[in-house]
Short mmCIF file of N, CA, C and O in Angstrom, two decimals:
data_model
loop_
_atom_site.label_atom_id
_atom_site.label_comp_id
_atom_site.label_asym_id
_atom_site.label_seq_id
_atom_site.Cartn_x
_atom_site.Cartn_y
_atom_site.Cartn_z
N MET A 51 -3.37 10.46 -12.04
CA MET A 51 -2.07 10.02 -12.47
C MET A 51 -1.07 10.41 -11.46
O MET A 51 -0.10 9.61 -11.24
N LYS A 52 -1.21 11.56 -10.76
CA LYS A 52 -0.27 11.97 -9.82
C LYS A 52 -0.24 11.05 -8.60
O LYS A 52 0.81 10.72 -8.00
N ARG A 53 -1.38 10.51 -8.23
CA ARG A 53 -1.49 9.51 -7.17
C ARG A 53 -0.71 8.31 -7.41
O ARG A 53 -0.04 7.68 -6.62
N ILE A 54 -0.84 7.79 -8.73
CA ILE A 54 -0.10 6.62 -9.00
C ILE A 54 1.37 6.78 -9.04
O ILE A 54 2.14 5.93 -8.54
N LYS A 55 1.79 7.98 -9.39
CA LYS A 55 3.27 8.37 -9.33
C LYS A 55 3.70 8.37 -7.87
O LYS A 55 4.77 7.90 -7.57
N VAL A 56 2.95 8.97 -7.03
CA VAL A 56 3.27 9.00 -5.63
C VAL A 56 3.35 7.63 -4.99
O VAL A 56 4.29 7.33 -4.29
N LEU A 57 2.30 6.73 -5.33
CA LEU A 57 2.34 5.44 -4.79
C LEU A 57 3.60 4.64 -5.31
O LEU A 57 4.27 3.97 -4.53
N GLY A 58 3.89 4.85 -6.57
CA GLY A 58 5.12 4.24 -7.16
C GLY A 58 6.36 4.62 -6.45
O GLY A 58 7.23 3.86 -6.11
N SER A 59 6.38 5.96 -6.17
CA SER A 59 7.56 6.54 -5.50
C SER A 59 7.68 5.90 -4.07
O SER A 59 8.79 5.56 -3.61
N VAL A 60 6.59 5.80 -3.34
CA VAL A 60 6.57 5.24 -1.98
C VAL A 60 7.03 3.80 -2.07
O VAL A 60 7.83 3.36 -1.21
N LEU A 61 6.44 3.09 -3.00
CA LEU A 61 6.89 1.61 -3.18
C LEU A 61 8.35 1.52 -3.36
O LEU A 61 8.99 0.64 -2.79
N LYS A 62 8.93 2.35 -4.29
CA LYS A 62 10.30 2.26 -4.55
C LYS A 62 11.16 2.70 -3.43
O LYS A 62 12.21 2.08 -3.09
N ARG A 63 10.77 3.82 -2.84
CA ARG A 63 11.59 4.34 -1.71
C ARG A 63 11.64 3.41 -0.47
O ARG A 63 12.63 3.28 0.14
N THR A 64 10.51 2.76 -0.19
CA THR A 64 10.48 1.77 0.96
C THR A 64 10.96 0.38 0.53
O THR A 64 10.98 -0.50 1.36
N ARG A 65 11.14 0.21 -0.78
CA ARG A 65 11.53 -1.07 -1.36
C ARG A 65 10.47 -2.11 -1.20
O ARG A 65 10.67 -3.29 -1.22
N ALA A 66 9.25 -1.69 -0.97
CA ALA A 66 8.16 -2.60 -0.81
C ALA A 66 7.84 -3.26 -2.12
O ALA A 66 7.25 -4.42 -2.09
N ASP A 67 8.08 -2.68 -3.21
CA ASP A 67 7.95 -3.36 -4.54
C ASP A 67 8.69 -4.67 -4.61
O ASP A 67 8.24 -5.64 -5.06
N LYS A 68 9.97 -4.61 -4.17
CA LYS A 68 10.83 -5.85 -4.13
C LYS A 68 10.26 -6.80 -3.14
O LYS A 68 10.37 -8.05 -3.48
N ILE A 69 9.77 -6.33 -2.01
CA ILE A 69 9.27 -7.22 -0.98
C ILE A 69 8.01 -7.98 -1.54
O ILE A 69 7.86 -9.16 -1.31
N ILE A 70 7.15 -7.24 -2.21
CA ILE A 70 5.97 -7.84 -2.70
C ILE A 70 6.25 -8.84 -3.86
O ILE A 70 5.67 -9.92 -3.80
N ILE A 71 7.19 -8.45 -4.74
CA ILE A 71 7.57 -9.41 -5.76
C ILE A 71 8.19 -10.63 -5.20
O ILE A 71 7.93 -11.80 -5.61
N GLY A 72 9.07 -10.46 -4.18
CA GLY A 72 9.70 -11.57 -3.50
C GLY A 72 8.66 -12.41 -2.79
O GLY A 72 8.78 -13.69 -2.85
N PHE A 73 7.65 -11.84 -2.25
CA PHE A 73 6.59 -12.65 -1.62
C PHE A 73 5.81 -13.49 -2.58
O PHE A 73 5.55 -14.58 -2.36
N ILE A 74 5.52 -12.93 -3.74
CA ILE A 74 4.83 -13.66 -4.83
C ILE A 74 5.70 -14.82 -5.29
O ILE A 74 5.18 -15.98 -5.39
N VAL A 75 6.93 -14.60 -5.42
CA VAL A 75 7.88 -15.63 -5.89
C VAL A 75 7.92 -16.75 -4.79
O VAL A 75 7.93 -17.96 -5.05
N PHE A 76 8.04 -16.29 -3.56
CA PHE A 76 8.05 -17.19 -2.39
C PHE A 76 6.83 -18.13 -2.31
O PHE A 76 6.91 -19.27 -2.06
N ILE A 77 5.64 -17.46 -2.60
CA ILE A 77 4.40 -18.33 -2.62
C ILE A 77 4.47 -19.33 -3.63
O ILE A 77 4.16 -20.50 -3.30
N PHE A 78 4.92 -19.01 -4.84
CA PHE A 78 4.98 -20.06 -5.91
C PHE A 78 6.04 -21.15 -5.52
O PHE A 78 5.82 -22.29 -5.85
N ALA A 79 7.12 -20.75 -4.97
CA ALA A 79 8.13 -21.66 -4.53
C ALA A 79 7.69 -22.65 -3.40
O ALA A 79 7.89 -23.86 -3.46
N ILE A 80 6.96 -22.12 -2.38
CA ILE A 80 6.46 -22.86 -1.37
C ILE A 80 5.36 -23.87 -1.84
O ILE A 80 5.31 -24.99 -1.50
N ALA A 81 4.55 -23.38 -2.84
CA ALA A 81 3.52 -24.25 -3.43
C ALA A 81 4.19 -25.48 -4.18
O ALA A 81 3.73 -26.52 -4.04
N ALA A 82 5.33 -25.16 -4.79
CA ALA A 82 6.01 -26.28 -5.52
C ALA A 82 6.57 -27.21 -4.44
O ALA A 82 6.49 -28.43 -4.66
N MET A 83 7.15 -26.72 -3.44
CA MET A 83 7.68 -27.56 -2.27
C MET A 83 6.53 -28.40 -1.70
O MET A 83 6.68 -29.58 -1.42
N ILE A 84 5.40 -27.78 -1.39
CA ILE A 84 4.30 -28.47 -0.78
C ILE A 84 3.83 -29.55 -1.68
O ILE A 84 3.50 -30.70 -1.25
N GLN A 85 3.74 -29.28 -3.03
CA GLN A 85 3.32 -30.29 -3.91
C GLN A 85 4.25 -31.51 -3.90
O GLN A 85 3.80 -32.70 -4.00
N LEU A 86 5.56 -31.29 -3.78
CA LEU A 86 6.52 -32.41 -3.73
C LEU A 86 6.44 -33.21 -2.46
O LEU A 86 6.59 -34.43 -2.52
N VAL A 87 6.27 -32.54 -1.32
CA VAL A 87 6.40 -33.36 -0.08
C VAL A 87 5.08 -33.79 0.50
O VAL A 87 5.07 -34.77 1.33
N GLU A 88 3.95 -33.27 0.10
CA GLU A 88 2.65 -33.59 0.72
C GLU A 88 2.05 -34.77 -0.09
O GLU A 88 1.77 -34.54 -1.25
N PRO A 89 1.68 -35.83 0.52
CA PRO A 89 1.08 -36.98 -0.23
C PRO A 89 -0.34 -36.66 -0.67
O PRO A 89 -0.78 -37.23 -1.70
N ASP A 90 -1.11 -35.77 0.01
CA ASP A 90 -2.50 -35.50 -0.38
C ASP A 90 -2.60 -34.39 -1.34
O ASP A 90 -3.75 -34.10 -1.83
N ILE A 91 -1.56 -33.68 -1.70
CA ILE A 91 -1.56 -32.58 -2.62
C ILE A 91 -0.80 -32.93 -3.89
O ILE A 91 0.48 -32.97 -3.86
N ASN A 92 -1.52 -33.37 -4.84
CA ASN A 92 -0.89 -33.90 -6.11
C ASN A 92 -0.86 -32.92 -7.25
O ASN A 92 -0.07 -33.10 -8.19
N ARG A 93 -1.58 -31.79 -7.18
CA ARG A 93 -1.61 -30.89 -8.27
C ARG A 93 -1.08 -29.52 -7.76
O ARG A 93 -1.26 -29.19 -6.55
N TYR A 94 -0.38 -28.79 -8.65
CA TYR A 94 0.17 -27.50 -8.30
C TYR A 94 -0.96 -26.53 -7.91
O TYR A 94 -0.75 -25.73 -7.01
N GLY A 95 -2.04 -26.58 -8.57
CA GLY A 95 -3.22 -25.76 -8.27
C GLY A 95 -3.70 -25.96 -6.81
O GLY A 95 -4.04 -24.97 -6.11
N ASP A 96 -3.68 -27.20 -6.39
CA ASP A 96 -4.09 -27.55 -4.97
C ASP A 96 -3.07 -26.97 -4.02
O ASP A 96 -3.41 -26.49 -2.91
N ALA A 97 -1.76 -26.99 -4.46
CA ALA A 97 -0.81 -26.47 -3.53
C ALA A 97 -0.90 -24.93 -3.45
O ALA A 97 -0.72 -24.35 -2.32
N LEU A 98 -1.20 -24.33 -4.47
CA LEU A 98 -1.50 -22.84 -4.48
C LEU A 98 -2.76 -22.55 -3.63
O LEU A 98 -2.73 -21.62 -2.85
N TRP A 99 -3.74 -23.35 -3.73
CA TRP A 99 -4.91 -23.12 -2.88
C TRP A 99 -4.51 -23.28 -1.45
O TRP A 99 -5.02 -22.55 -0.52
N TYR A 100 -3.72 -24.29 -1.13
CA TYR A 100 -3.26 -24.48 0.28
C TYR A 100 -2.50 -23.27 0.77
O TYR A 100 -2.74 -22.80 1.90
N CYS A 101 -1.64 -22.74 -0.09
CA CYS A 101 -0.87 -21.56 0.31
C CYS A 101 -1.83 -20.28 0.51
O CYS A 101 -1.61 -19.53 1.49
N TYR A 102 -2.92 -20.25 -0.29
CA TYR A 102 -3.90 -19.16 -0.07
C TYR A 102 -4.52 -19.38 1.31
O TYR A 102 -4.74 -18.40 2.07
N ALA A 103 -4.86 -20.57 1.65
CA ALA A 103 -5.49 -20.85 2.93
C ALA A 103 -4.59 -20.46 4.07
O ALA A 103 -5.05 -19.98 5.06
N VAL A 104 -3.31 -20.74 3.96
CA VAL A 104 -2.37 -20.38 4.99
C VAL A 104 -2.21 -18.89 5.13
O VAL A 104 -2.20 -18.36 6.17
N ILE A 105 -2.04 -18.24 3.93
CA ILE A 105 -1.78 -16.76 3.87
C ILE A 105 -3.01 -16.04 4.51
O ILE A 105 -2.84 -15.11 5.30
N SER A 106 -4.16 -16.50 4.06
CA SER A 106 -5.42 -15.76 4.64
C SER A 106 -5.76 -16.20 5.95
O SER A 106 -6.72 -15.57 6.51
N THR A 107 -5.14 -17.10 6.51
CA THR A 107 -5.35 -17.70 7.84
C THR A 107 -6.78 -18.27 7.91
O THR A 107 -7.35 -18.41 9.00
N ALA A 108 -7.38 -18.48 6.74
CA ALA A 108 -8.68 -19.07 6.76
C ALA A 108 -8.67 -20.58 7.16
O ALA A 108 -9.50 -21.03 7.92
N GLY A 109 -7.61 -21.28 6.75
CA GLY A 109 -7.50 -22.67 7.08
C GLY A 109 -8.64 -23.46 6.82
O GLY A 109 -9.28 -24.05 7.74
N PHE A 110 -9.05 -23.55 5.60
CA PHE A 110 -10.32 -24.27 5.25
C PHE A 110 -10.37 -25.67 5.63
O PHE A 110 -11.45 -26.21 5.92
N GLY A 111 -9.22 -26.34 5.75
CA GLY A 111 -9.26 -27.73 6.15
C GLY A 111 -9.42 -28.77 5.14
O GLY A 111 -9.32 -29.94 5.32
N ASP A 112 -9.72 -28.28 3.87
CA ASP A 112 -9.88 -29.26 2.82
C ASP A 112 -8.53 -29.93 2.38
O ASP A 112 -8.44 -30.95 1.90
N VAL A 113 -7.46 -29.11 2.54
CA VAL A 113 -6.13 -29.59 2.27
C VAL A 113 -5.29 -29.20 3.49
O VAL A 113 -5.28 -28.01 3.92
N VAL A 114 -4.54 -30.21 4.04
CA VAL A 114 -3.73 -29.84 5.19
C VAL A 114 -2.28 -30.46 4.98
O VAL A 114 -2.13 -31.41 4.31
N ALA A 115 -1.34 -29.94 5.69
CA ALA A 115 0.03 -30.34 5.66
C ALA A 115 0.17 -31.49 6.74
O ALA A 115 -0.26 -31.31 7.85
N VAL A 116 0.77 -32.63 6.31
CA VAL A 116 0.96 -33.69 7.25
C VAL A 116 2.41 -33.98 7.46
O VAL A 116 2.75 -34.67 8.45
N THR A 117 3.25 -33.57 6.56
CA THR A 117 4.68 -33.89 6.77
C THR A 117 5.35 -32.75 7.47
O THR A 117 4.84 -31.58 7.53
N PHE A 118 6.51 -33.06 8.10
CA PHE A 118 7.24 -32.02 8.83
C PHE A 118 7.67 -30.83 7.94
O PHE A 118 7.55 -29.70 8.27
N ILE A 119 8.19 -31.17 6.74
CA ILE A 119 8.57 -30.13 5.78
C ILE A 119 7.43 -29.27 5.37
O ILE A 119 7.51 -28.09 5.30
N GLY A 120 6.29 -29.89 5.06
CA GLY A 120 5.08 -29.20 4.74
C GLY A 120 4.62 -28.30 5.85
O GLY A 120 4.21 -27.08 5.59
N LYS A 121 4.70 -28.76 7.09
CA LYS A 121 4.33 -27.92 8.28
C LYS A 121 5.25 -26.70 8.40
O LYS A 121 4.91 -25.60 8.67
N MET A 122 6.58 -26.96 8.18
CA MET A 122 7.55 -25.90 8.34
C MET A 122 7.37 -24.89 7.25
O MET A 122 7.52 -23.65 7.49
N CYS A 123 7.08 -25.32 6.01
CA CYS A 123 6.77 -24.40 4.93
C CYS A 123 5.60 -23.57 5.21
O CYS A 123 5.58 -22.34 4.96
N SER A 124 4.58 -24.15 5.81
CA SER A 124 3.36 -23.36 6.24
C SER A 124 3.74 -22.30 7.31
O SER A 124 3.20 -21.16 7.16
N VAL A 125 4.53 -22.68 8.25
CA VAL A 125 4.96 -21.76 9.26
C VAL A 125 5.72 -20.60 8.64
O VAL A 125 5.42 -19.38 8.94
N LEU A 126 6.64 -20.85 7.77
CA LEU A 126 7.47 -19.83 7.23
C LEU A 126 6.57 -18.93 6.26
O LEU A 126 6.71 -17.70 6.26
N LEU A 127 5.65 -19.54 5.57
CA LEU A 127 4.71 -18.75 4.73
C LEU A 127 3.79 -17.84 5.55
O LEU A 127 3.61 -16.62 5.26
N THR A 128 3.37 -18.29 6.72
CA THR A 128 2.56 -17.52 7.62
C THR A 128 3.36 -16.31 8.23
O THR A 128 2.88 -15.23 8.21
N ILE A 129 4.59 -16.62 8.61
CA ILE A 129 5.47 -15.51 9.22
C ILE A 129 5.73 -14.45 8.09
O ILE A 129 5.59 -13.24 8.36
N TYR A 130 6.10 -14.93 6.97
CA TYR A 130 6.38 -13.98 5.86
C TYR A 130 5.17 -13.15 5.54
O TYR A 130 5.28 -11.88 5.28
N SER A 131 4.00 -13.78 5.49
CA SER A 131 2.70 -13.13 5.24
C SER A 131 2.51 -12.00 6.24
O SER A 131 2.03 -10.87 5.94
N LEU A 132 2.74 -12.28 7.49
CA LEU A 132 2.54 -11.27 8.48
C LEU A 132 3.43 -10.06 8.36
O LEU A 132 3.03 -8.94 8.44
N PHE A 133 4.72 -10.31 7.93
CA PHE A 133 5.58 -9.19 7.63
C PHE A 133 5.15 -8.37 6.44
O PHE A 133 5.22 -7.18 6.45
N VAL A 134 4.69 -9.02 5.39
CA VAL A 134 4.24 -8.29 4.20
C VAL A 134 3.03 -7.47 4.55
O VAL A 134 2.91 -6.36 4.06
N VAL A 135 2.06 -8.02 5.26
CA VAL A 135 0.93 -7.24 5.64
C VAL A 135 1.38 -5.97 6.49
O VAL A 135 0.85 -4.92 6.26
N ALA A 136 2.28 -6.18 7.38
CA ALA A 136 2.76 -5.00 8.20
C ALA A 136 3.44 -3.98 7.30
O ALA A 136 3.15 -2.78 7.44
N ILE A 137 4.20 -4.42 6.41
CA ILE A 137 4.91 -3.50 5.53
C ILE A 137 3.82 -2.82 4.57
O ILE A 137 3.97 -1.57 4.38
N ALA A 138 2.93 -3.54 4.03
CA ALA A 138 1.87 -2.90 3.24
C ALA A 138 1.09 -1.86 3.91
O ALA A 138 0.73 -0.80 3.40
N THR A 139 0.79 -2.11 5.18
CA THR A 139 0.12 -1.11 6.04
C THR A 139 0.90 0.18 6.21
O THR A 139 0.39 1.30 6.01
N GLY A 140 2.18 -0.02 6.36
CA GLY A 140 3.03 1.15 6.51
C GLY A 140 3.12 1.94 5.25
O GLY A 140 3.19 3.16 5.15
N VAL A 141 3.24 1.21 4.10
CA VAL A 141 3.23 1.90 2.75
C VAL A 141 1.98 2.67 2.47
O VAL A 141 2.04 3.77 1.98
N VAL A 142 0.81 2.06 2.85
CA VAL A 142 -0.42 2.76 2.60
C VAL A 142 -0.52 4.05 3.48
O VAL A 142 -0.93 5.12 2.96
N VAL A 143 -0.10 3.94 4.69
CA VAL A 143 -0.07 5.11 5.59
C VAL A 143 0.88 6.20 5.06
O VAL A 143 0.51 7.35 4.91
N ASN A 144 2.06 5.75 4.58
CA ASN A 144 2.96 6.68 3.99
C ASN A 144 2.39 7.40 2.72
O ASN A 144 2.59 8.56 2.52
N PHE A 145 1.71 6.55 1.96
CA PHE A 145 1.13 7.06 0.68
C PHE A 145 0.06 8.14 1.02
O PHE A 145 0.09 9.26 0.40
N TYR A 146 -0.81 7.94 1.93
CA TYR A 146 -1.82 8.88 2.22
C TYR A 146 -1.26 10.09 2.94
O TYR A 146 -1.68 11.24 2.67
N THR A 147 -0.23 9.92 3.73
CA THR A 147 0.44 11.06 4.29
C THR A 147 1.10 11.97 3.28
O THR A 147 0.97 13.26 3.38
N GLN A 148 1.74 11.32 2.23
CA GLN A 148 2.24 12.13 1.15
C GLN A 148 1.17 12.80 0.33
O GLN A 148 1.42 14.00 -0.10
N MET A 149 0.07 12.15 0.13
CA MET A 149 -1.00 12.77 -0.63
C MET A 149 -1.50 13.98 0.04
O MET A 149 -1.78 15.00 -0.52
N VAL A 150 -1.68 13.90 1.36
CA VAL A 150 -2.14 15.04 2.17
C VAL A 150 -1.14 16.17 2.09
O VAL A 150 -1.58 17.38 1.90
N GLU A 151 0.10 15.88 2.27
CA GLU A 151 1.17 16.84 2.16
C GLU A 151 1.16 17.49 0.75
O GLU A 151 1.32 18.76 0.63
N LEU A 152 0.95 16.71 -0.35
CA LEU A 152 0.97 17.25 -1.66
C LEU A 152 -0.19 18.22 -1.80
O LEU A 152 -0.09 19.29 -2.36
N GLN A 153 -1.38 17.91 -1.32
CA GLN A 153 -2.50 18.75 -1.40
C GLN A 153 -2.32 20.05 -0.63
O GLN A 153 -2.73 21.10 -1.00
N ARG A 154 -1.64 19.89 0.55
CA ARG A 154 -1.39 21.06 1.31
C ARG A 154 -0.43 22.03 0.66
O ARG A 154 -0.66 23.19 0.59
N LYS A 155 0.57 21.50 -0.03
CA LYS A 155 1.54 22.28 -0.80
C LYS A 155 0.78 23.02 -2.01
O LYS A 155 1.12 24.15 -2.25
N GLU A 156 -0.06 22.18 -2.70
CA GLU A 156 -0.80 22.86 -3.85
C GLU A 156 -1.69 23.99 -3.31
O GLU A 156 -1.75 25.05 -3.94
N THR A 157 -2.35 23.80 -2.22
CA THR A 157 -3.24 24.84 -1.65
C THR A 157 -2.38 26.02 -1.28
O THR A 157 -2.76 27.18 -1.54
N LEU A 158 -1.28 25.75 -0.63
CA LEU A 158 -0.45 26.82 -0.20
C LEU A 158 0.13 27.59 -1.35
O LEU A 158 0.22 28.93 -1.34
N ALA A 159 0.53 26.87 -2.48
CA ALA A 159 1.08 27.54 -3.62
C ALA A 159 -0.01 28.45 -4.28
O ALA A 159 0.28 29.52 -4.73
N MET A 160 -1.27 27.93 -4.33
CA MET A 160 -2.39 28.76 -4.90
C MET A 160 -2.65 29.97 -4.03
O MET A 160 -2.78 31.04 -4.59
N PHE A 161 -2.56 29.79 -2.77
CA PHE A 161 -2.86 30.86 -1.84
C PHE A 161 -1.67 31.98 -1.98
O PHE A 161 -1.93 33.12 -2.03
N MET A 162 -0.47 31.49 -2.05
CA MET A 162 0.65 32.43 -2.19
C MET A 162 0.59 33.18 -3.58
O MET A 162 0.94 34.37 -3.67
N ASP A 163 0.14 32.49 -4.60
CA ASP A 163 -0.04 33.07 -5.88
C ASP A 163 -1.01 34.24 -5.73
O ASP A 163 -0.84 35.35 -6.41
N GLN A 164 -2.13 33.99 -5.05
CA GLN A 164 -3.13 34.97 -4.96
C GLN A 164 -2.67 36.20 -4.13
O GLN A 164 -2.98 37.31 -4.41
N LEU A 165 -1.85 35.89 -3.06
CA LEU A 165 -1.28 36.98 -2.29
C LEU A 165 -0.29 37.83 -3.02
O LEU A 165 -0.25 39.08 -2.86
N GLU A 166 0.38 37.27 -3.92
CA GLU A 166 1.34 38.04 -4.82
C GLU A 166 0.61 39.00 -5.70
O GLU A 166 1.11 40.00 -6.07
N ARG A 167 -0.61 38.58 -6.07
CA ARG A 167 -1.40 39.41 -6.97
C ARG A 167 -2.52 40.21 -6.20
O ARG A 167 -3.46 40.62 -6.76
N LEU A 168 -2.26 40.46 -4.93
CA LEU A 168 -3.24 41.07 -4.11
C LEU A 168 -3.88 42.39 -4.65
O LEU A 168 -5.07 42.58 -4.63
N PRO A 169 -3.10 43.35 -5.11
CA PRO A 169 -3.67 44.60 -5.58
C PRO A 169 -4.57 44.30 -6.87
O PRO A 169 -5.53 45.12 -7.12
N GLU A 170 -4.34 43.28 -7.57
CA GLU A 170 -5.15 43.04 -8.82
C GLU A 170 -6.49 42.27 -8.47
O GLU A 170 -7.30 42.20 -9.38
N LEU A 171 -6.67 41.77 -7.30
CA LEU A 171 -7.85 40.89 -7.03
C LEU A 171 -9.09 41.73 -6.81
O LEU A 171 -9.06 42.83 -6.28
N SER A 172 -10.20 41.14 -7.19
CA SER A 172 -11.47 41.79 -6.97
C SER A 172 -11.90 41.64 -5.52
O SER A 172 -11.31 40.85 -4.75
N ARG A 173 -12.94 42.35 -5.14
CA ARG A 173 -13.47 42.34 -3.78
C ARG A 173 -13.85 40.87 -3.44
O ARG A 173 -13.64 40.44 -2.32
N GLU A 174 -14.52 40.21 -4.33
CA GLU A 174 -14.96 38.85 -4.06
C GLU A 174 -13.74 37.90 -3.87
O GLU A 174 -13.85 37.06 -2.91
N GLU A 175 -12.79 38.05 -4.58
CA GLU A 175 -11.53 37.15 -4.42
C GLU A 175 -10.83 37.43 -3.10
O GLU A 175 -10.39 36.54 -2.42
N LEU A 176 -10.86 38.74 -2.68
CA LEU A 176 -10.25 39.14 -1.43
C LEU A 176 -11.10 38.55 -0.25
O LEU A 176 -10.52 38.03 0.71
N GLU A 177 -12.40 38.53 -0.35
CA GLU A 177 -13.25 37.95 0.65
C GLU A 177 -13.00 36.43 0.68
O GLU A 177 -13.04 35.86 1.77
N ASN A 178 -12.82 35.79 -0.41
CA ASN A 178 -12.51 34.32 -0.45
C ASN A 178 -11.23 34.07 0.30
O ASN A 178 -11.10 33.06 1.05
N ILE A 179 -10.27 34.81 0.02
CA ILE A 179 -8.92 34.67 0.72
C ILE A 179 -9.06 34.85 2.23
O ILE A 179 -8.56 34.09 3.02
N SER A 180 -9.92 35.87 2.57
CA SER A 180 -10.13 36.11 4.02
C SER A 180 -10.78 34.96 4.67
O SER A 180 -10.48 34.53 5.81
N ARG A 181 -11.75 34.28 3.99
CA ARG A 181 -12.47 33.13 4.54
C ARG A 181 -11.43 31.97 4.71
O ARG A 181 -11.51 31.24 5.72
N LYS A 182 -10.60 31.78 3.75
CA LYS A 182 -9.55 30.65 3.82
C LYS A 182 -8.63 30.87 5.04
O LYS A 182 -8.18 29.98 5.69
N VAL A 183 -8.23 32.18 5.16
CA VAL A 183 -7.29 32.49 6.29
C VAL A 183 -8.02 32.22 7.68
O VAL A 183 -7.41 31.54 8.59
N ARG A 184 -9.31 32.46 7.76
CA ARG A 184 -10.05 32.17 9.01
C ARG A 184 -10.16 30.70 9.23
O ARG A 184 -10.18 30.23 10.36
N GLN A 185 -10.22 29.88 8.16
CA GLN A 185 -10.35 28.46 8.31
C GLN A 185 -9.05 27.86 8.84
O GLN A 185 -9.04 26.87 9.51
N PHE A 186 -7.88 28.48 8.48
CA PHE A 186 -6.58 27.93 8.95
C PHE A 186 -6.32 28.15 10.47
O PHE A 186 -5.58 27.54 11.04
N ARG A 187 -7.05 29.16 11.03
CA ARG A 187 -6.95 29.45 12.37
C ARG A 187 -7.59 28.43 13.21
O ARG A 187 -7.84 27.73 13.82
#
């Protein structure tokens, strides 16, 4: 649950949540535009399929844009997709960095708690702390 909260925090702080939602809306809008201007794309589902082919850069070739507006929409969708992928990569890296930092802080807090209770610890617990200190070096 903590990881989901951290991911949500990273998405909100970087405003990637708004970018992703905007991207999804943009895909549906471009699909509607493609359906209107392309003579070979008569159904909205086919327009969405075409958008998928453009975004994934698979370019299946079963549906292609032939009009100038359709081609420009394809270019815009490709450029926007590249930006979203770059932003998503940064968000993932930020998320994992924060998770590592969170784990480090938890380990440090546990270690500090044990150090505060040093006189009360058993010999085995003291040896365990000693091993952990050697690992940090």
